[in-house]
């Protein structure tokens, strides 16, 4: 099976934007593909095509002229088309969970996919040179379940009254007054790591740990184990499952389990595309900004180094323009934004992008207490990936900022009275992270400024805050 390798330096390798496998007739699913392409009226999606040739082999050793017309549109620079296997597109549609796919946004995201093998896009999955026999329609098999089940600790049975309100109400535990069904529903909206932290501080939520419906929710399309969603959505007849056991046994997937490993990789790649589609701004979106304040106010600032993750283009290294990047030899589009913190702002919703063990702050929603006035967005909003901070009537006077490679990893708000206990928003540790920097004013913050990029492998990462 032809797959791209980590050492592939081609700027036009004919690979699928979802799974990174090539377009070729070696397997039926690899031969069927769609094309996301640019037209005068906007971005369009082609119907299903079927190739008779291995595109990579033909462009390297054969005769590219006998390839389909889509090939020639695909290799043009700037990009006019991207390829995706039909089966990969179907999975991507499922992972959007019924949302309309904005093809214009998706096209912009595809332009920023790092070259094959770069850790940013492939989520530290390692070398892509593996020649596995991957069949997308094949049902994954979880190995070692029987052996693990014999050693798996049994959960104590719940008492009959546990489905209603708790008999003992703890004043400090607000969850104890809720019925168990509501507590389970709350837990399903949390990432597993967040729930495990919550159960350590709430005895009422600790009960949820032993409930199978909670663990089954981890296998939803975009849950922690979403790549195994077929086990939950299409169960076999008379098949009962220990979802907590399956969750535990799939915490680490070895490369020797080729099919499961490839299934997870494609699912992760699709998550990469979906999250960035939610952050990319289109040209017709209005950006609220008070640029005049940059010269009117005194600013405290922290900046991070911009990092380009595009593929290098050595053919353009000579005679480049002054504003072109010296890695990809193209221009990066940056936009700066300044927003006022008016007196009616009573909170922030901080959007966080997770990349493996690291986090990046992508923007703020300034929450307005006046229901007739809209919230103001600084930077990029990441749906489902935000932490809300309530000011509780206090004045926000600054932040402690953790900066690092390519963006701001974490922030901690600072208030004038210091009565609100605050913790880090984001993870303040990781590769290439610098020491904390304090941006603190004597009085409340009047405005926040940020510079954002739309051409980074992490679109919308904050590059400066003032």
Short mmCIF file of C-alpha atoms in Angstrom, two decimals:
data_model
loop_
_atom_site.label_atom_id
_atom_site.label_comp_id
_atom_site.label_asym_id
_atom_site.label_seq_id
_atom_site.Cartn_x
_atom_site.Cartn_y
_atom_site.Cartn_z
CA UNK A 1 0.00 0.00 0.00
CA UNK A 2 1.38 3.38 -0.96
CA UNK A 3 1.59 5.80 1.92
CA UNK A 4 3.53 9.00 2.30
CA UNK A 5 6.69 8.74 4.29
CA UNK A 6 8.09 11.12 6.85
CA UNK A 7 10.96 11.94 4.51
CA UNK A 8 8.70 12.96 1.65
CA UNK A 9 9.83 16.43 0.59
CA UNK A 10 7.46 16.88 -2.32
CA UNK A 11 5.36 20.03 -2.15
CA UNK A 12 2.68 18.45 -4.33
CA UNK A 13 2.46 14.84 -3.10
CA UNK A 14 -0.92 13.46 -4.08
CA UNK A 15 -2.23 12.46 -0.70
CA UNK A 16 -5.58 12.60 1.04
CA UNK A 17 -5.95 15.53 3.43
CA UNK A 18 -7.60 13.20 5.95
CA UNK A 19 -5.64 9.94 6.10
CA UNK A 20 -2.42 10.90 4.21
CA UNK A 21 -2.66 7.81 1.99
CA UNK A 22 -2.17 8.32 -1.74
CA UNK A 23 -4.68 8.26 -4.56
CA UNK A 24 -4.06 4.90 -6.24
CA UNK A 25 -5.90 1.74 -7.36
CA UNK A 26 -4.13 -0.57 -4.89
CA UNK A 27 -7.29 -0.83 -2.78
CA UNK A 28 -10.87 0.08 -3.80
CA UNK A 29 -11.20 2.74 -1.09
CA UNK A 30 -7.91 4.38 -2.16
CA UNK A 31 -9.04 4.65 -5.79
CA UNK A 32 -12.28 6.51 -5.01
CA UNK A 33 -11.77 10.18 -4.22
CA UNK A 34 -13.36 13.62 -4.20
CA UNK A 35 -11.79 16.99 -4.94
CA UNK A 36 -12.21 20.22 -3.01
CA UNK A 37 -11.50 22.86 -5.65
CA UNK A 38 -11.63 26.60 -6.26
CA UNK A 39 -13.95 28.21 -8.82
CA UNK A 40 -14.84 31.81 -9.63
CA UNK A 41 -18.02 31.45 -7.57
CA UNK A 42 -16.30 29.88 -4.56
CA UNK A 43 -15.11 26.49 -3.33
CA UNK A 44 -16.87 23.40 -4.67
CA UNK A 45 -16.80 19.67 -3.89
CA UNK A 46 -16.63 17.28 -6.82
CA UNK A 47 -18.51 14.05 -7.17
CA UNK A 48 -16.84 10.69 -6.62
CA UNK A 49 -13.97 9.94 -9.02
CA UNK A 50 -12.07 6.70 -9.53
CA UNK A 51 -8.44 6.50 -10.61
CA UNK A 52 -6.65 3.76 -12.54
CA UNK A 53 -3.18 5.03 -11.70
CA UNK A 54 -0.97 5.58 -8.67
CA UNK A 55 -0.54 9.36 -8.75
CA UNK A 56 2.67 9.44 -6.72
CA UNK A 57 4.34 6.73 -8.80
CA UNK A 58 3.33 8.37 -12.07
CA UNK A 59 4.50 11.84 -11.08
CA UNK A 60 7.84 10.49 -9.83
CA UNK A 61 8.69 7.70 -12.29
CA UNK A 62 6.00 7.50 -14.96
CA UNK A 63 4.00 9.80 -17.20
CA UNK A 64 1.83 12.33 -15.30
CA UNK A 65 0.13 13.33 -18.57
CA UNK A 66 -2.03 10.20 -18.44
CA UNK A 67 -3.49 11.15 -15.05
CA UNK A 68 -6.93 12.68 -14.58
CA UNK A 69 -7.45 16.41 -15.10
CA UNK A 70 -7.87 16.85 -11.34
CA UNK A 71 -4.18 16.03 -10.93
CA UNK A 72 -3.07 19.10 -12.86
CA UNK A 73 -5.38 21.38 -10.88
CA UNK A 74 -4.10 19.80 -7.68
CA UNK A 75 -0.41 20.52 -8.32
CA UNK A 76 -0.87 24.19 -9.24
CA UNK A 77 0.50 26.88 -6.94
CA UNK A 78 -1.18 28.59 -5.23
CA UNK A 79 -3.41 25.64 -4.41
CA UNK A 80 -6.56 25.28 -6.48
CA UNK A 81 -7.59 21.80 -5.33
CA UNK A 82 -7.20 19.27 -2.49
CA UNK A 83 -7.86 15.53 -2.55
CA UNK A 84 -9.81 13.40 -0.10
CA UNK A 85 -10.82 9.74 -0.34
CA UNK A 86 -14.55 9.18 -0.55
CA UNK A 87 -14.50 7.02 2.62
CA UNK A 88 -12.48 9.68 4.47
CA UNK A 89 -14.92 12.39 3.39
CA UNK A 90 -17.84 10.32 4.72
CA UNK A 91 -16.11 10.00 8.09
CA UNK A 92 -15.33 13.73 8.14
CA UNK A 93 -19.01 14.52 7.54
CA UNK A 94 -19.94 12.25 10.46
CA UNK A 95 -17.47 14.00 12.73
CA UNK A 96 -19.05 17.37 11.92
CA UNK A 97 -22.13 15.85 13.65
CA UNK A 98 -24.78 17.32 11.40
CA UNK A 99 -23.25 20.78 11.03
CA UNK A 100 -23.11 22.33 7.59
CA UNK A 101 -19.54 22.18 6.28
CA UNK A 102 -18.32 25.56 5.10
CA UNK A 103 -16.24 24.53 2.09
CA UNK A 104 -14.53 27.93 1.91
CA UNK A 105 -13.26 27.56 5.46
CA UNK A 106 -12.25 23.95 4.92
CA UNK A 107 -10.25 24.94 1.84
CA UNK A 108 -8.37 27.59 3.84
CA UNK A 109 -7.57 25.04 6.54
CA UNK A 110 -6.28 22.53 3.99
CA UNK A 111 -3.82 25.13 2.72
CA UNK A 112 -2.18 25.14 6.16
CA UNK A 113 -1.75 21.38 6.61
CA UNK A 114 1.93 20.80 7.46
CA UNK A 115 3.86 18.47 5.14
CA UNK A 116 3.39 14.73 5.78
CA UNK A 117 5.15 13.49 8.89
CA UNK A 118 5.22 16.81 10.76
CA UNK A 119 4.22 16.19 14.38
CA UNK A 120 1.81 19.14 14.50
CA UNK A 121 -0.73 17.61 12.10
CA UNK A 122 -0.12 13.96 12.83
CA UNK A 123 -0.34 14.41 16.61
CA UNK A 124 2.99 12.80 17.43
CA UNK A 125 1.98 9.56 15.71
CA UNK A 126 5.46 9.16 14.36
CA UNK A 127 6.76 7.84 11.07
CA UNK A 128 4.20 7.59 8.27
CA UNK A 129 6.14 5.03 6.26
CA UNK A 130 4.15 2.10 7.66
CA UNK A 131 2.69 -0.14 4.93
CA UNK A 132 -0.37 -1.27 6.86
CA UNK A 133 -3.40 -3.01 5.36
CA UNK A 134 -6.02 -0.51 6.37
CA UNK A 135 -9.66 -1.04 5.39
CA UNK A 136 -11.84 1.86 6.60
CA UNK A 137 -15.03 -0.20 6.69
CA UNK A 138 -13.49 -2.95 8.82
CA UNK A 139 -14.80 -3.11 12.38
CA UNK A 140 -11.93 -2.50 14.87
CA UNK A 141 -10.95 -5.39 17.13
CA UNK A 142 -9.74 -4.55 20.64
CA UNK A 143 -7.06 -7.04 21.61
CA UNK A 144 -6.45 -8.24 25.16
CA UNK A 145 -9.94 -7.54 26.54
CA UNK A 146 -10.42 -11.00 28.05
CA UNK A 147 -7.08 -10.97 29.86
CA UNK A 148 -7.66 -7.41 31.07
CA UNK A 149 -11.17 -8.26 32.29
CA UNK A 150 -9.82 -10.92 34.68
CA UNK A 151 -7.61 -8.33 36.37
CA UNK A 152 -10.07 -5.43 36.15
CA UNK A 153 -11.39 -4.22 39.53
CA UNK A 154 -15.14 -4.61 39.96
CA UNK A 155 -17.21 -1.59 40.92
CA UNK A 156 -19.48 -1.99 43.97
CA UNK A 157 -23.18 -2.15 43.16
CA UNK A 158 -25.10 1.09 43.62
CA UNK A 159 -27.78 1.28 46.25
CA UNK A 160 -31.35 1.43 45.06
CA UNK A 161 -31.88 4.96 46.29
CA UNK A 162 -28.83 6.36 44.45
CA UNK A 163 -30.91 7.28 41.40
CA UNK A 164 -32.66 10.01 43.36
CA UNK A 165 -31.28 12.87 45.38
CA UNK A 166 -28.59 11.98 47.87
CA UNK A 167 -29.87 11.33 51.40
CA UNK A 168 -26.97 13.23 52.91
CA UNK A 169 -26.55 16.75 51.57
CA UNK A 170 -23.12 18.29 51.96
CA UNK A 171 -23.25 22.09 52.03
CA UNK A 172 -19.93 22.37 50.20
CA UNK A 173 -20.92 19.91 47.45
CA UNK A 174 -23.44 21.58 45.15
CA UNK A 175 -23.79 18.39 43.08
CA UNK A 176 -25.24 16.42 46.00
CA UNK A 177 -28.67 18.03 45.60
CA UNK A 178 -28.97 16.84 42.00
CA UNK A 179 -30.50 13.55 40.86
CA UNK A 180 -28.00 11.01 39.61
CA UNK A 181 -29.34 11.27 36.05
CA UNK A 182 -28.49 14.98 35.96
CA UNK A 183 -25.02 14.36 37.39
CA UNK A 184 -24.34 11.75 34.71
CA UNK A 185 -25.52 14.16 32.02
CA UNK A 186 -23.18 16.87 33.34
CA UNK A 187 -20.27 14.41 33.34
CA UNK A 188 -20.86 13.43 29.72
CA UNK A 189 -20.08 17.01 28.65
CA UNK A 190 -16.69 16.95 30.37
CA UNK A 191 -13.40 15.64 29.06
CA UNK A 192 -12.41 12.51 30.97
CA UNK A 193 -9.41 14.20 32.59
CA UNK A 194 -11.65 17.05 33.81
CA UNK A 195 -14.21 14.61 35.21
CA UNK A 196 -11.54 12.65 37.08
CA UNK A 197 -10.40 15.88 38.72
CA UNK A 198 -13.99 16.78 39.57
CA UNK A 199 -14.71 13.46 41.26
CA UNK A 200 -11.80 14.09 43.64
CA UNK A 201 -13.54 17.21 44.94
CA UNK A 202 -17.15 16.00 44.82
CA UNK A 203 -18.35 12.82 46.49
CA UNK A 204 -21.64 13.12 44.59
CA UNK A 205 -19.85 13.12 41.24
CA UNK A 206 -17.55 10.25 42.24
CA UNK A 207 -20.55 7.91 41.95
CA UNK A 208 -20.68 8.57 38.20
CA UNK A 209 -17.32 6.83 37.76
CA UNK A 210 -18.98 3.42 38.04
CA UNK A 211 -21.83 4.09 35.60
CA UNK A 212 -21.50 2.47 32.18
CA UNK A 213 -23.51 5.13 30.33
CA UNK A 214 -20.88 7.71 31.29
CA UNK A 215 -18.06 5.58 29.88
CA UNK A 216 -20.08 4.85 26.75
CA UNK A 217 -20.29 8.61 26.16
CA UNK A 218 -16.49 8.63 25.78
CA UNK A 219 -17.08 6.78 22.49
CA UNK A 220 -19.28 9.47 20.95
CA UNK A 221 -18.14 10.80 17.59
CA UNK A 222 -15.97 13.51 19.12
CA UNK A 223 -15.34 11.98 22.53
CA UNK A 224 -11.97 10.79 23.85
CA UNK A 225 -12.43 7.48 22.00
CA UNK A 226 -14.40 8.80 19.05
CA UNK A 227 -12.38 6.69 16.63
CA UNK A 228 -14.25 3.68 18.08
CA UNK A 229 -17.65 5.31 17.68
CA UNK A 230 -18.89 2.39 15.56
CA UNK A 231 -18.82 0.16 18.66
CA UNK A 232 -21.38 2.43 20.34
CA UNK A 233 -23.47 3.43 17.32
CA UNK A 234 -23.66 0.03 15.62
CA UNK A 235 -23.46 -2.62 18.36
CA UNK A 236 -23.71 -6.24 17.38
CA UNK A 237 -26.79 -8.16 18.45
CA UNK A 238 -26.80 -9.49 22.02
CA UNK A 239 -23.43 -7.86 22.56
CA UNK A 240 -22.87 -6.34 26.01
CA UNK A 241 -19.83 -4.20 26.64
CA UNK A 242 -17.79 -3.07 29.58
CA UNK A 243 -17.15 0.46 28.33
CA UNK A 244 -14.80 1.37 31.15
CA UNK A 245 -12.68 -1.69 30.35
CA UNK A 246 -12.58 -0.85 26.63
CA UNK A 247 -11.66 2.74 27.45
CA UNK A 248 -8.79 1.55 29.62
CA UNK A 249 -7.52 -0.99 27.08
CA UNK A 250 -7.40 1.61 24.31
CA UNK A 251 -5.46 4.21 26.28
CA UNK A 252 -2.33 3.16 24.44
CA UNK A 253 -2.40 1.74 20.93
CA UNK A 254 0.78 0.13 19.62
CA UNK A 255 1.87 0.47 16.02
CA UNK A 256 1.75 -3.31 15.66
CA UNK A 257 -2.05 -3.02 15.82
CA UNK A 258 -2.04 -1.50 12.35
CA UNK A 259 -5.75 -1.14 11.66
CA UNK A 260 -6.65 0.38 15.02
CA UNK A 261 -3.65 2.69 14.89
CA UNK A 262 -4.58 3.95 11.40
CA UNK A 263 -8.24 4.36 12.40
CA UNK A 264 -7.25 6.57 15.31
CA UNK A 265 -4.81 8.58 13.20
CA UNK A 266 -7.42 9.40 10.57
CA UNK A 267 -9.94 10.35 13.26
CA UNK A 268 -7.38 12.66 14.88
CA UNK A 269 -6.52 14.25 11.56
CA UNK A 270 -10.20 14.96 10.97
CA UNK A 271 -10.43 16.53 14.43
CA UNK A 272 -7.52 18.76 13.42
CA UNK A 273 -9.44 19.91 10.35
CA UNK A 274 -12.74 20.42 12.20
CA UNK A 275 -11.27 22.45 15.04
CA UNK A 276 -9.46 24.75 12.65
CA UNK A 277 -12.55 25.18 10.49
CA UNK A 278 -14.26 26.59 13.57
CA UNK A 279 -11.44 29.13 14.02
CA UNK A 280 -10.69 30.29 10.48
CA UNK A 281 -12.24 33.67 9.68
CA UNK A 282 -13.74 34.23 6.23
CA UNK A 283 -13.22 37.50 4.38
CA UNK A 284 -16.82 38.65 4.90
CA UNK A 285 -16.70 38.39 8.70
CA UNK A 286 -16.59 41.72 10.51
CA UNK A 287 -13.81 42.11 13.06
CA UNK A 288 -14.56 44.53 15.90
CA UNK A 289 -11.40 46.53 16.53
CA UNK A 290 -10.44 49.93 17.92
CA UNK A 291 -7.08 50.35 16.23
CA UNK A 292 -6.84 54.01 17.22
CA UNK A 293 -6.28 52.99 20.84
CA UNK A 294 -2.85 51.58 19.97
CA UNK A 295 -1.47 55.11 19.90
CA UNK A 296 -3.73 56.61 22.57
CA UNK A 297 -2.99 54.24 25.47
CA UNK A 298 0.13 53.00 27.24
CA UNK A 299 0.57 49.26 26.84
CA UNK A 300 2.25 46.38 28.58
CA UNK A 301 3.14 43.66 26.12
CA UNK A 302 4.36 40.11 25.74
CA UNK A 303 5.26 38.62 22.37
CA UNK A 304 6.06 35.15 21.10
CA UNK A 305 8.10 34.03 18.15
CA UNK A 306 6.10 33.30 15.02
CA UNK A 307 6.73 29.79 13.72
CA UNK A 308 5.96 28.68 10.17
CA UNK A 309 4.84 25.06 9.77
CA UNK A 310 4.21 25.12 6.05
CA UNK A 311 6.25 22.99 3.69
CA UNK A 312 9.47 24.63 2.50
CA UNK A 313 9.64 25.64 -1.16
CA UNK A 314 13.32 25.74 -2.17
CA UNK A 315 12.50 26.75 -5.74
CA UNK A 316 11.47 30.20 -4.46
CA UNK A 317 14.48 30.92 -2.28
CA UNK A 318 16.00 33.39 -4.69
CA UNK A 319 14.45 36.74 -5.41
CA UNK A 320 11.76 36.54 -2.71
CA UNK A 321 9.89 39.64 -1.59
CA UNK A 322 10.80 41.39 1.64
CA UNK A 323 7.56 40.42 3.39
CA UNK A 324 7.75 36.74 2.42
CA UNK A 325 8.45 34.06 5.00
CA UNK A 326 11.96 32.62 4.69
CA UNK A 327 10.68 29.07 5.29
CA UNK A 328 7.70 28.71 2.96
CA UNK A 329 8.57 31.75 0.80
CA UNK A 330 5.00 32.97 0.88
CA UNK A 331 3.25 35.76 2.74
CA UNK A 332 1.60 35.09 6.11
CA UNK A 333 -1.61 36.93 6.81
CA UNK A 334 -1.69 38.44 10.28
CA UNK A 335 -4.35 40.64 11.78
CA UNK A 336 -4.20 42.73 14.93
CA UNK A 337 -7.24 43.53 17.02
CA UNK A 338 -7.94 45.94 19.87
CA UNK A 339 -11.07 45.65 22.02
CA UNK A 340 -12.32 47.84 24.87
CA UNK A 341 -13.15 46.37 28.27
CA UNK A 342 -16.23 48.46 28.95
CA UNK A 343 -17.83 48.68 32.38
CA UNK A 344 -20.61 46.32 31.29
CA UNK A 345 -18.13 43.47 30.66
CA UNK A 346 -18.50 41.03 33.55
CA UNK A 347 -16.52 38.02 32.35
CA UNK A 348 -14.33 36.33 29.77
CA UNK A 349 -14.74 33.06 27.89
CA UNK A 350 -11.19 31.98 27.05
CA UNK A 351 -10.88 29.65 24.04
CA UNK A 352 -8.21 26.95 24.36
CA UNK A 353 -6.71 24.83 21.59
CA UNK A 354 -5.28 21.50 22.78
CA UNK A 355 -2.31 20.01 20.93
CA UNK A 356 -1.27 16.76 22.58
CA UNK A 357 0.01 17.67 26.03
CA UNK A 358 0.13 21.40 25.25
CA UNK A 359 -2.51 24.13 25.06
CA UNK A 360 -2.73 27.43 23.20
CA UNK A 361 -4.94 30.44 23.89
CA UNK A 362 -6.80 31.32 20.68
CA UNK A 363 -8.95 34.22 21.86
CA UNK A 364 -11.43 35.75 24.32
CA UNK A 365 -15.17 36.33 24.28
CA UNK A 366 -15.84 39.49 26.30
CA UNK A 367 -19.12 38.69 28.07
CA UNK A 368 -21.52 41.62 28.34
CA UNK A 369 -23.84 41.94 31.34
CA UNK A 370 -26.25 44.00 29.23
CA UNK A 371 -28.43 41.47 27.34
CA UNK A 372 -29.11 44.03 24.60
CA UNK A 373 -25.43 44.40 23.78
CA UNK A 374 -23.57 41.57 22.02
CA UNK A 375 -20.45 39.89 23.34
CA UNK A 376 -17.22 40.96 21.64
CA UNK A 377 -14.79 38.40 20.24
CA UNK A 378 -11.03 38.97 20.42
CA UNK A 379 -9.19 36.53 18.17
CA UNK A 380 -10.80 33.17 17.52
CA UNK A 381 -13.60 31.33 19.26
CA UNK A 382 -13.26 27.56 19.57
CA UNK A 383 -16.73 26.05 20.17
CA UNK A 384 -16.68 23.57 23.03
CA UNK A 385 -13.14 24.53 23.99
CA UNK A 386 -13.57 27.52 26.30
CA UNK A 387 -13.24 28.28 30.00
CA UNK A 388 -15.53 30.98 31.43
CA UNK A 389 -14.19 33.45 33.96
CA UNK A 390 -16.64 35.58 36.01
CA UNK A 391 -15.38 38.90 37.39
CA UNK A 392 -17.89 38.90 40.31
CA UNK A 393 -17.84 42.69 40.38
CA UNK A 394 -14.07 42.97 40.73
CA UNK A 395 -11.73 44.78 38.37
CA UNK A 396 -9.43 42.81 36.09
CA UNK A 397 -6.00 44.45 36.32
CA UNK A 398 -3.84 41.98 34.40
CA UNK A 399 -2.67 38.48 33.59
CA UNK A 400 0.22 36.18 34.29
CA UNK A 401 1.17 34.82 30.87
CA UNK A 402 3.02 31.66 29.86
CA UNK A 403 4.48 32.09 26.39
CA UNK A 404 6.29 29.58 24.23
CA UNK A 405 6.90 28.37 20.72
CA UNK A 406 4.35 29.91 18.40
CA UNK A 407 1.88 31.28 20.92
CA UNK A 408 0.59 31.81 24.44
CA UNK A 409 0.11 28.52 26.26
CA UNK A 410 -1.68 29.60 29.42
CA UNK A 411 -2.87 32.67 31.33
CA UNK A 412 -3.90 33.38 34.91
CA UNK A 413 -6.10 36.43 35.58
CA UNK A 414 -5.23 38.95 38.29
CA UNK A 415 -7.91 41.04 40.06
CA UNK A 416 -7.59 44.21 42.11
CA UNK A 417 -8.85 42.78 45.41
CA UNK A 418 -7.27 39.33 45.05
CA UNK A 419 -10.40 37.78 46.58
CA UNK A 420 -11.25 35.56 43.61
CA UNK A 421 -9.19 32.35 43.66
CA UNK A 422 -7.70 31.96 40.20
CA UNK A 423 -5.84 29.14 38.53
CA UNK A 424 -4.15 28.65 35.19
CA UNK A 425 -6.35 28.64 32.11
CA UNK A 426 -4.43 26.28 29.84
CA UNK A 427 -1.45 24.10 30.70
CA UNK A 428 1.56 26.15 31.93
CA UNK A 429 4.16 23.55 30.97
CA UNK A 430 5.49 21.86 27.86
CA UNK A 431 8.17 21.94 25.17
CA UNK A 432 9.82 25.33 24.60
CA UNK A 433 7.78 27.15 27.24
CA UNK A 434 9.24 30.28 28.83
CA UNK A 435 8.97 31.60 32.38
CA UNK A 436 5.77 33.39 33.44
CA UNK A 437 5.47 37.06 32.51
CA UNK A 438 3.23 39.40 34.48
CA UNK A 439 1.19 42.03 32.65
CA UNK A 440 -0.28 43.99 35.55
CA UNK A 441 -1.66 47.55 35.71
CA UNK A 442 -2.25 49.74 38.77
CA UNK A 443 -5.91 50.10 37.78
CA UNK A 444 -8.36 48.09 35.73
CA UNK A 445 -7.61 47.10 32.13
CA UNK A 446 -9.11 49.48 29.59
CA UNK A 447 -8.34 47.47 26.46
CA UNK A 448 -6.76 44.24 25.26
CA UNK A 449 -4.85 43.91 22.01
CA UNK A 450 -3.79 40.73 20.26
CA UNK A 451 -2.07 39.79 17.03
CA UNK A 452 -3.29 36.62 15.36
CA UNK A 453 -2.30 34.59 12.35
CA UNK A 454 -4.39 32.58 9.92
CA UNK A 455 -1.48 30.81 8.25
CA UNK A 456 -0.04 28.90 11.19
CA UNK A 457 -0.57 25.21 11.77
CA UNK A 458 -2.37 26.41 14.90
CA UNK A 459 -4.58 29.12 13.34
CA UNK A 460 -5.53 31.86 15.73
CA UNK A 461 -2.80 31.44 18.26
CA UNK A 462 -2.32 34.66 20.15
CA UNK A 463 1.05 36.19 19.30
CA UNK A 464 0.88 39.24 21.55
CA UNK A 465 -1.29 40.68 24.27
CA UNK A 466 -1.11 44.21 25.59
#
